[in-house]
């Protein structure tokens, strides 16, 4: 079913394998992958997390499971917990684009923008197919938008503080006003 790209049958097969207690890490990883949809609720994210944790228990060297777990933890607002699996995936497969982009997502959530940019750039350099390249490029565009938004937010906050009489905020915002 997976080879035929029949997601409905594949999802049912992997779910059944997990239900029967498969000892194959890929079964849990793929069950988690086929369950993923944008904007899942907390219970669904928890179930995916459990599948990925079980996949890692079965095969601690399965880098994709570590990266996906990092993404799920980040989606659950647990970025600090996501850092270790993201770094582990990179350590296991340093030449894989997906792991670098997943690490970049965690770093961004931890407000480590420059490190996130570096990891995303490396992810783009390592991309060896259209899917990886597209994923890395989209994430870099997201980082650029995020940085612009953060800069604008900082300027607005500084301008508001300056209007409130904060001399330090005025000193920070003045060069931006002069530049404009």
XYZ file of N, CA, C and O in Angstrom:
720
model
N 0.834 -1.191 0.000
C 0.000 0.000 0.000
C 0.878 1.254 0.000
O 0.568 2.226 -0.689
N 1.956 1.218 0.758
C 2.856 2.376 0.810
C 3.522 2.592 -0.552
O 3.584 3.713 -1.046
N 4.003 1.524 -1.150
C 4.635 1.632 -2.473
C 3.651 2.133 -3.524
O 4.032 2.872 -4.426
N 2.390 1.737 -3.386
C 1.353 2.163 -4.325
C 0.817 3.554 -3.996
O -0.092 4.042 -4.668
N 1.354 4.155 -2.950
C 0.939 5.490 -2.489
C -0.541 5.544 -2.116
O -1.209 6.551 -2.309
N -1.007 4.439 -1.576
C -2.380 4.356 -1.081
C -2.330 4.645 0.418
O -2.189 3.732 1.247
N -2.435 5.930 0.764
C -2.256 6.340 2.157
C -3.304 5.765 3.094
O -3.002 5.475 4.249
N -4.497 5.595 2.615
C -5.558 5.062 3.473
C -5.215 3.628 3.883
O -5.245 3.287 5.075
N -4.886 2.791 2.905
C -4.519 1.399 3.216
C -3.217 1.327 4.007
O -3.092 0.533 4.936
N -2.238 2.160 3.637
C -0.959 2.157 4.345
C -1.157 2.574 5.804
O -0.603 1.942 6.715
N -1.937 3.607 6.016
C -2.205 4.072 7.378
C -2.840 2.953 8.200
O -2.450 2.709 9.343
N -3.810 2.273 7.612
C -4.478 1.177 8.322
C -3.492 0.047 8.621
O -3.500 -0.528 9.725
N -2.616 -0.250 7.680
C -1.655 -1.338 7.869
C -0.642 -1.006 8.963
O -0.346 -1.844 9.832
N -0.113 0.198 8.933
C 0.856 0.582 9.969
C 0.186 0.701 11.334
O 0.763 0.307 12.354
N -1.036 1.222 11.360
C -1.763 1.310 12.630
C -1.985 -0.093 13.202
O -1.839 -0.314 14.417
N -2.289 -1.024 12.340
C -2.502 -2.416 12.779
C -1.192 -3.025 13.277
O -1.170 -3.716 14.296
N -0.099 -2.750 12.579
C 1.204 -3.274 13.001
C 1.571 -2.744 14.391
O 2.054 -3.490 15.246
N 1.322 -1.460 14.604
C 1.595 -0.848 15.905
C 0.699 -1.471 16.976
O 1.151 -1.801 18.073
N -0.563 -1.637 16.628
C -1.532 -2.223 17.564
C -1.113 -3.629 17.980
O -1.292 -4.031 19.136
N -0.536 -4.373 17.045
C -0.106 -5.746 17.324
C 1.268 -5.814 17.980
O 1.779 -6.900 18.244
N 1.893 -4.630 18.226
C 3.170 -4.609 18.943
C 4.380 -4.879 18.068
O 5.324 -5.550 18.497
N 4.392 -4.353 16.880
C 5.529 -4.519 15.983
C 6.837 -4.209 16.703
O 6.896 -3.360 17.589
N 7.881 -4.911 16.303
C 9.225 -4.635 16.832
C 10.072 -3.909 15.799
O 11.284 -3.810 15.949
N 9.425 -3.381 14.783
C 10.108 -2.668 13.708
C 9.927 -1.163 13.921
O 8.800 -0.661 13.904
N 11.025 -0.453 14.101
C 10.973 0.985 14.363
C 10.278 1.731 13.230
O 9.542 2.693 13.475
N 10.508 1.296 11.999
C 9.917 1.981 10.856
C 8.398 1.952 10.919
O 7.744 2.910 10.515
N 7.811 0.888 11.441
C 6.345 0.807 11.554
C 5.800 1.943 12.409
O 4.800 2.569 12.055
N 6.454 2.212 13.520
C 6.006 3.292 14.404
C 6.259 4.662 13.780
O 5.416 5.561 13.875
N 7.417 4.805 13.138
C 7.748 6.064 12.467
C 6.730 6.351 11.365
O 6.183 7.447 11.276
N 6.459 5.353 10.545
C 5.546 5.553 9.417
C 4.111 5.762 9.904
O 3.370 6.566 9.319
N 3.719 5.087 10.959
C 2.378 5.312 11.529
C 2.259 6.761 11.992
O 1.234 7.412 11.769
N 3.312 7.267 12.613
C 3.311 8.662 13.051
C 3.257 9.603 11.851
O 2.493 10.573 11.841
N 4.038 9.297 10.847
C 4.093 10.141 9.652
C 2.735 10.211 8.953
O 2.309 11.287 8.530
N 2.082 9.087 8.826
C 0.795 9.049 8.125
C -0.327 9.688 8.939
O -1.365 10.044 8.390
N -0.125 9.852 10.232
C -1.112 10.497 11.095
C -0.970 12.017 11.044
O -1.921 12.742 11.301
N 0.218 12.500 10.703
C 0.515 13.937 10.737
C -0.360 14.717 9.766
O -0.557 14.328 8.618
N -0.894 15.819 10.276
C -1.623 16.799 9.467
C -1.303 18.152 10.083
O -1.026 18.237 11.276
N -1.377 19.225 9.307
C -1.187 20.542 9.911
C -2.250 20.811 10.971
O -3.399 20.386 10.836
N -1.867 21.462 12.019
C -2.776 21.911 13.082
C -3.519 20.756 13.764
O -4.742 20.767 13.876
N -2.748 19.797 14.243
C -3.338 18.705 15.017
C -3.601 19.164 16.444
O -2.930 20.050 16.958
N -4.564 18.520 17.083
C -4.834 18.853 18.479
C -3.795 18.184 19.380
O -2.987 17.360 18.944
N -3.822 18.543 20.650
C -2.822 18.073 21.609
C -2.817 16.543 21.723
O -1.745 15.925 21.823
N -3.980 15.928 21.710
C -4.060 14.470 21.842
C -3.412 13.769 20.645
O -2.691 12.773 20.813
N -3.648 14.270 19.451
C -3.056 13.669 18.253
C -1.536 13.837 18.262
O -0.797 12.904 17.920
N -1.071 15.020 18.661
C 0.373 15.246 18.751
C 1.007 14.328 19.795
O 2.105 13.801 19.589
N 0.314 14.119 20.897
C 0.812 13.213 21.937
C 0.925 11.786 21.401
O 1.901 11.089 21.672
N -0.076 11.351 20.640
C -0.050 10.000 20.069
C 1.110 9.850 19.083
O 1.806 8.824 19.084
N 1.323 10.852 18.261
C 2.442 10.814 17.319
C 3.758 10.775 18.091
O 4.669 10.005 17.759
N 3.858 11.587 19.127
C 5.070 11.612 19.948
C 5.358 10.228 20.521
O 6.496 9.761 20.496
N 4.325 9.558 21.031
C 4.516 8.224 21.606
C 5.013 7.236 20.561
O 5.887 6.414 20.841
N 4.473 7.306 19.348
C 4.944 6.420 18.277
C 6.421 6.663 17.996
O 7.201 5.718 17.832
N 6.798 7.931 17.925
C 8.191 8.258 17.610
C 9.125 7.854 18.745
O 10.226 7.337 18.493
N 8.704 8.070 19.971
C 9.521 7.643 21.106
C 9.703 6.132 21.104
O 10.787 5.626 21.398
N 8.643 5.413 20.738
C 8.746 3.954 20.669
C 9.671 3.536 19.519
O 10.466 2.599 19.673
N 9.585 4.216 18.399
C 10.494 3.917 17.274
C 11.945 4.092 17.716
O 12.805 3.258 17.391
N 12.211 5.153 18.476
C 13.575 5.414 18.951
C 13.995 4.359 19.980
O 15.163 3.939 19.999
N 13.069 3.900 20.814
C 13.388 2.813 21.754
C 13.816 1.563 20.994
O 14.729 0.854 21.416
N 13.133 1.296 19.879
C 13.449 0.109 19.085
C 14.734 0.266 18.278
O 15.439 -0.710 18.030
N 15.027 1.505 17.856
C 16.244 1.759 17.075
C 16.732 3.174 17.369
O 16.290 4.137 16.735
N 17.637 3.275 18.314
C 18.136 4.580 18.757
C 18.952 5.283 17.677
O 19.223 6.475 17.798
N 19.310 4.587 16.614
C 20.097 5.200 15.539
C 19.229 5.669 14.378
O 19.756 6.085 13.338
N 17.922 5.635 14.542
C 17.008 6.023 13.465
C 16.852 7.543 13.466
O 16.008 8.117 14.149
N 17.688 8.220 12.699
C 17.772 9.680 12.698
C 16.458 10.350 12.313
O 16.088 11.376 12.904
N 15.736 9.815 11.345
C 14.472 10.437 10.933
C 13.475 10.490 12.088
O 12.725 11.466 12.219
N 13.452 9.459 12.915
C 12.542 9.452 14.057
C 12.931 10.546 15.047
O 12.062 11.210 15.621
N 14.228 10.756 15.236
C 14.684 11.820 16.130
C 14.271 13.195 15.597
O 13.777 14.041 16.360
N 14.468 13.433 14.298
C 14.093 14.729 13.711
C 12.597 14.975 13.788
O 12.146 16.072 14.140
N 11.824 13.957 13.461
C 10.376 14.107 13.494
C 9.898 14.338 14.929
O 9.023 15.159 15.183
N 10.510 13.640 15.888
C 10.165 13.861 17.289
C 10.462 15.308 17.678
O 9.660 15.950 18.366
N 11.582 15.839 17.214
C 11.927 17.238 17.500
C 10.859 18.174 16.942
O 10.450 19.132 17.609
N 10.384 17.905 15.733
C 9.346 18.740 15.134
C 8.044 18.663 15.932
O 7.371 19.678 16.142
N 7.689 17.472 16.380
C 6.457 17.296 17.150
C 6.563 18.001 18.496
O 5.633 18.696 18.919
N 7.691 17.849 19.162
C 7.880 18.533 20.446
C 7.830 20.046 20.269
O 7.261 20.757 21.098
N 8.400 20.538 19.191
C 8.352 21.969 18.903
C 6.911 22.408 18.685
O 6.486 23.449 19.197
N 6.147 21.618 17.955
C 4.736 21.931 17.716
C 3.947 21.923 19.023
O 2.938 22.619 19.146
N 4.426 21.168 20.001
C 3.767 21.095 21.315
C 4.333 22.138 22.277
O 4.099 22.058 23.476
N 5.073 23.110 21.750
C 5.690 24.161 22.561
C 6.646 23.604 23.607
O 6.729 24.106 24.728
N 7.381 22.588 23.221
C 8.398 21.986 24.079
C 9.748 22.038 23.376
O 10.435 21.033 23.210
N 10.116 23.235 22.944
C 11.334 23.401 22.146
C 12.586 22.986 22.903
O 13.505 22.422 22.301
N 12.648 23.263 24.192
C 13.844 22.879 24.944
C 14.013 21.361 24.923
O 15.119 20.849 24.735
N 12.918 20.630 25.069
C 12.966 19.166 25.013
C 13.264 18.684 23.597
O 13.826 17.597 23.411
N 12.919 19.477 22.599
C 13.128 19.102 21.201
C 14.579 19.228 20.769
O 14.994 18.622 19.779
N 15.342 20.019 21.485
C 16.727 20.275 21.081
C 17.566 18.994 21.054
O 18.296 18.756 20.088
N 17.460 18.163 22.070
C 18.277 16.939 22.136
C 17.995 15.989 20.962
O 18.947 15.535 20.302
N 16.727 15.667 20.658
C 16.523 14.772 19.510
C 16.948 15.402 18.179
O 17.451 14.711 17.292
N 16.780 16.721 18.042
C 17.220 17.378 16.798
C 18.734 17.283 16.662
O 19.258 16.960 15.578
N 19.434 17.548 17.739
C 20.903 17.450 17.700
C 21.361 16.011 17.496
O 22.351 15.758 16.815
N 20.634 15.066 18.069
C 20.977 13.641 17.901
C 20.820 13.232 16.440
O 21.666 12.517 15.896
N 19.762 13.685 15.781
C 19.554 13.358 14.369
C 20.707 13.894 13.524
O 21.225 13.201 12.649
N 21.115 15.129 13.796
C 22.230 15.723 13.059
C 23.518 14.939 13.321
O 24.304 14.701 12.400
N 23.729 14.523 14.556
C 24.927 13.752 14.884
C 24.921 12.398 14.173
O 25.971 11.919 13.721
N 23.746 11.788 14.072
C 23.640 10.482 13.419
C 23.838 10.572 11.907
O 24.455 9.699 11.299
N 23.281 11.625 11.296
C 23.358 11.786 9.834
C 23.670 13.244 9.513
O 22.791 14.002 9.089
N 24.918 13.662 9.710
C 25.274 15.078 9.540
C 25.112 15.593 8.111
O 25.006 16.803 7.907
N 25.048 14.720 7.156
C 24.938 15.138 5.763
C 23.521 15.207 5.229
O 23.317 15.423 4.032
N 22.527 15.048 6.102
C 21.137 15.045 5.659
C 20.474 16.398 5.881
O 20.445 16.915 7.001
N 19.909 16.923 4.855
C 19.252 18.226 4.869
C 18.102 18.289 5.868
O 17.970 19.254 6.625
N 17.251 17.270 5.881
C 16.060 17.264 6.724
C 16.404 17.526 8.189
O 15.733 18.297 8.872
N 17.460 16.906 8.677
C 17.825 17.049 10.080
C 18.291 18.471 10.390
O 17.991 19.014 11.455
N 19.002 19.087 9.452
C 19.477 20.459 9.654
C 18.304 21.446 9.695
O 18.303 22.374 10.505
N 17.317 21.222 8.853
C 16.149 22.110 8.836
C 15.300 21.891 10.092
O 14.806 22.853 10.687
N 15.167 20.643 10.526
C 14.431 20.375 11.770
C 15.130 21.048 12.953
O 14.467 21.657 13.801
N 16.452 20.960 12.990
C 17.213 21.632 14.051
C 17.010 23.143 13.968
O 16.832 23.807 14.995
N 16.989 23.685 12.770
C 16.760 25.127 12.599
C 15.412 25.531 13.182
O 15.291 26.584 13.821
N 14.396 24.714 12.990
C 13.075 25.011 13.547
C 13.089 25.049 15.063
O 12.465 25.922 15.681
N 13.814 24.136 15.670
C 13.928 24.116 17.125
C 14.677 25.355 17.607
O 14.258 26.033 18.551
N 15.791 25.657 16.946
C 16.593 26.822 17.343
C 15.794 28.112 17.231
O 15.899 28.989 18.088
N 14.997 28.224 16.187
C 14.164 29.417 16.031
C 13.182 29.528 17.194
O 13.004 30.600 17.770
N 12.554 28.431 17.538
C 11.590 28.436 18.645
C 12.264 28.804 19.970
O 11.633 29.361 20.857
N 13.573 28.542 20.059
C 14.337 28.888 21.260
C 14.922 30.301 21.172
O 15.758 30.671 21.990
N 14.490 31.071 20.166
C 14.971 32.444 19.945
C 16.467 32.505 19.675
O 17.150 33.442 20.094
N 16.966 31.521 18.966
C 18.376 31.489 18.574
C 18.429 31.644 17.048
O 18.810 30.741 16.321
N 18.013 32.835 16.599
C 17.788 33.105 15.180
C 19.032 32.881 14.327
O 18.949 32.249 13.270
N 20.170 33.385 14.733
C 21.373 33.247 13.896
C 21.798 31.790 13.767
O 22.215 31.357 12.693
N 21.677 31.016 14.845
C 21.998 29.589 14.767
C 20.990 28.875 13.863
O 21.359 27.961 13.115
N 19.732 29.285 13.941
C 18.703 28.700 13.083
C 19.016 28.983 11.622
O 18.905 28.093 10.769
N 19.413 30.217 11.323
C 19.763 30.566 9.943
C 20.934 29.717 9.441
O 20.922 29.238 8.315
N 21.938 29.562 10.282
C 23.115 28.774 9.894
C 22.720 27.323 9.592
O 23.136 26.757 8.585
N 21.897 26.749 10.459
C 21.464 25.367 10.256
C 20.606 25.237 8.996
O 20.749 24.278 8.229
N 19.726 26.200 8.759
C 18.872 26.168 7.562
C 19.711 26.324 6.291
O 19.457 25.641 5.289
N 20.700 27.219 6.324
C 21.582 27.387 5.158
C 22.317 26.091 4.853
O 22.431 25.679 3.694
N 22.813 25.444 5.891
C 23.499 24.169 5.696
C 22.531 23.117 5.162
O 22.888 22.315 4.292
N 21.296 23.153 5.661
C 20.283 22.232 5.149
C 20.058 22.420 3.658
O 19.922 21.453 2.914
N 20.045 23.670 3.213
C 19.875 23.942 1.785
C 21.088 23.454 0.993
O 20.941 22.856 -0.068
N 22.277 23.674 1.521
C 23.492 23.219 0.835
C 23.532 21.701 0.711
O 24.040 21.164 -0.272
N 22.994 21.015 1.716
C 23.037 19.546 1.733
C 21.895 18.900 0.948
O 21.931 17.688 0.707
N 20.903 19.684 0.564
C 19.738 19.132 -0.135
C 20.180 18.438 -1.417
O 20.866 19.021 -2.239
N 19.784 17.185 -1.553
C 20.190 16.427 -2.737
C 19.012 15.985 -3.594
O 19.164 15.187 -4.503
N 17.831 16.511 -3.290
C 16.687 16.259 -4.162
C 15.732 17.449 -4.075
O 15.892 18.322 -3.223
N 14.767 17.479 -4.967
C 13.849 18.620 -5.036
C 13.043 18.800 -3.758
O 12.789 19.925 -3.330
N 12.643 17.708 -3.130
C 11.856 17.800 -1.903
C 12.645 18.453 -0.777
O 12.137 19.355 -0.097
N 13.876 17.995 -0.583
C 14.716 18.584 0.467
C 15.042 20.042 0.157
O 15.036 20.890 1.041
N 15.317 20.307 -1.098
C 15.645 21.680 -1.502
C 14.455 22.610 -1.269
O 14.588 23.689 -0.706
N 13.278 22.165 -1.642
C 12.063 22.961 -1.452
C 11.793 23.192 0.037
O 11.458 24.301 0.454
N 11.950 22.150 0.841
C 11.742 22.260 2.280
C 12.707 23.286 2.888
O 12.301 24.155 3.659
N 13.980 23.204 2.526
C 14.988 24.126 3.063
C 14.744 25.555 2.570
O 14.877 26.509 3.341
N 14.380 25.707 1.307
C 14.116 27.046 0.773
C 12.902 27.685 1.449
O 12.921 28.861 1.794
N 11.843 26.904 1.630
C 10.641 27.424 2.302
C 10.969 27.844 3.737
O 10.505 28.880 4.199
N 11.791 27.049 4.411
C 12.121 27.404 5.782
C 12.976 28.672 5.826
O 12.797 29.512 6.704
N 13.875 28.827 4.867
C 14.683 30.050 4.834
C 13.813 31.275 4.571
O 14.033 32.324 5.181
N 12.835 31.159 3.700
C 11.903 32.267 3.473
C 11.128 32.587 4.752
O 10.923 33.754 5.088
N 10.721 31.553 5.454
C 10.030 31.748 6.727
C 10.934 32.474 7.725
O 10.498 33.401 8.426
N 12.200 32.078 7.788
C 13.155 32.738 8.688
C 13.315 34.210 8.339
O 13.374 35.067 9.228
N 13.384 34.508 7.045
C 13.512 35.902 6.617
C 12.294 36.712 7.047
O 12.437 37.825 7.556
N 11.107 36.158 6.846
C 9.878 36.841 7.264
C 9.847 37.015 8.779
O 9.467 38.072 9.283
N 10.244 35.991 9.488
C 10.269 36.045 10.945
C 11.214 37.148 11.423
O 10.871 37.925 12.318
N 12.401 37.232 10.812
C 13.381 38.250 11.211
C 12.848 39.658 10.944
O 13.015 40.552 11.779
N 12.198 39.845 9.787
C 11.618 41.155 9.480
C 10.528 41.524 10.484
O 10.468 42.639 10.979
N 9.683 40.572 10.805
C 8.615 40.809 11.773
C 9.199 41.137 13.151
O 8.742 42.063 13.818
N 10.213 40.384 13.571
C 10.833 40.621 14.879
C 11.461 42.015 14.930
O 11.350 42.710 15.945
N 12.092 42.425 13.844
C 12.699 43.761 13.777
C 11.614 44.840 13.868
O 11.765 45.824 14.605
N 10.535 44.661 13.143
C 9.440 45.638 13.193
C 8.825 45.697 14.583
O 8.532 46.778 15.097
N 8.648 44.530 15.189
C 8.073 44.474 16.536
C 8.978 45.197 17.536
O 8.511 45.946 18.391
N 10.297 45.006 17.396
C 11.242 45.664 18.284
C 11.166 47.181 18.117
O 11.167 47.936 19.096
N 11.048 47.634 16.885
C 10.957 49.081 16.638
C 9.684 49.671 17.228
O 9.713 50.750 17.824
N 8.572 48.988 17.064
C 7.299 49.478 17.617
C 7.376 49.521 19.141
O 6.974 50.516 19.761
N 7.907 48.469 19.751
C 8.018 48.447 21.209
C 8.945 49.554 21.702
O 8.653 50.219 22.702
N 10.069 49.759 21.000
C 10.999 50.815 21.392
C 10.358 52.193 21.215
O 10.520 53.077 22.067
N 9.614 52.384 20.121
C 8.949 53.669 19.889
C 7.911 53.937 20.982
O 7.813 55.058 21.494
N 7.162 52.917 21.352
C 6.170 53.077 22.421
C 6.846 53.412 23.747
O 6.375 54.273 24.486
N 7.955 52.707 24.026
C 8.678 52.983 25.273
C 9.279 54.384 25.252
O 9.288 55.083 26.265
N 9.753 54.801 24.086
C 10.325 56.145 23.943
C 9.252 57.195 24.216
O 9.500 58.165 24.937
N 8.082 56.984 23.652
C 6.973 57.923 23.891
C 6.599 57.970 25.368
O 6.129 58.981 25.861
N 6.859 56.853 26.056
C 6.557 56.795 27.481
C 7.660 57.407 28.342
O 7.578 57.385 29.561
N 8.706 57.927 27.695
C 9.757 58.601 28.438
C 10.996 57.771 28.708
O 11.880 58.208 29.441
N 11.117 56.589 28.115
C 12.285 55.721 28.321
C 13.428 56.199 27.429
O 13.426 55.985 26.217
N 14.430 56.850 28.017
C 15.540 57.430 27.262
C 16.358 56.357 26.545
O 16.828 56.572 25.419
N 16.544 55.193 27.165
C 17.302 54.116 26.530
C 16.581 53.622 25.276
O 17.209 53.389 24.237
N 15.268 53.495 25.352
C 14.476 53.079 24.191
C 14.588 54.125 23.088
O 14.698 53.780 21.902
N 14.588 55.395 23.455
C 14.738 56.472 22.461
C 16.091 56.367 21.773
O 16.190 56.540 20.552
N 17.117 56.076 22.535
C 18.460 55.936 21.952
C 18.526 54.755 20.999
O 19.204 54.812 19.964
N 17.807 53.665 21.316
C 17.802 52.482 20.443
C 17.044 52.749 19.146
O 17.428 52.273 18.087
N 15.969 53.481 19.209
C 15.107 53.672 18.047
C 15.548 54.839 17.180
O 15.261 54.877 15.984
N 16.262 55.801 17.736
C 16.660 56.999 16.997
C 17.391 56.691 15.693
O 17.041 57.262 14.650
N 18.375 55.785 15.667
C 19.053 55.513 14.378
C 18.094 55.010 13.297
O 18.258 55.307 12.127
N 17.080 54.250 13.706
C 16.085 53.755 12.730
C 15.257 54.900 12.169
O 14.948 54.908 10.973
N 14.889 55.845 13.019
C 14.153 57.013 12.545
C 15.023 57.845 11.603
O 14.541 58.320 10.567
N 16.275 58.041 11.965
C 17.176 58.820 11.120
C 17.378 58.151 9.765
O 17.415 58.804 8.738
N 17.486 56.828 9.776
C 17.663 56.079 8.540
C 16.424 56.220 7.653
O 16.533 56.354 6.443
N 15.250 56.203 8.267
C 14.010 56.313 7.504
C 13.909 57.705 6.898
O 13.407 57.905 5.821
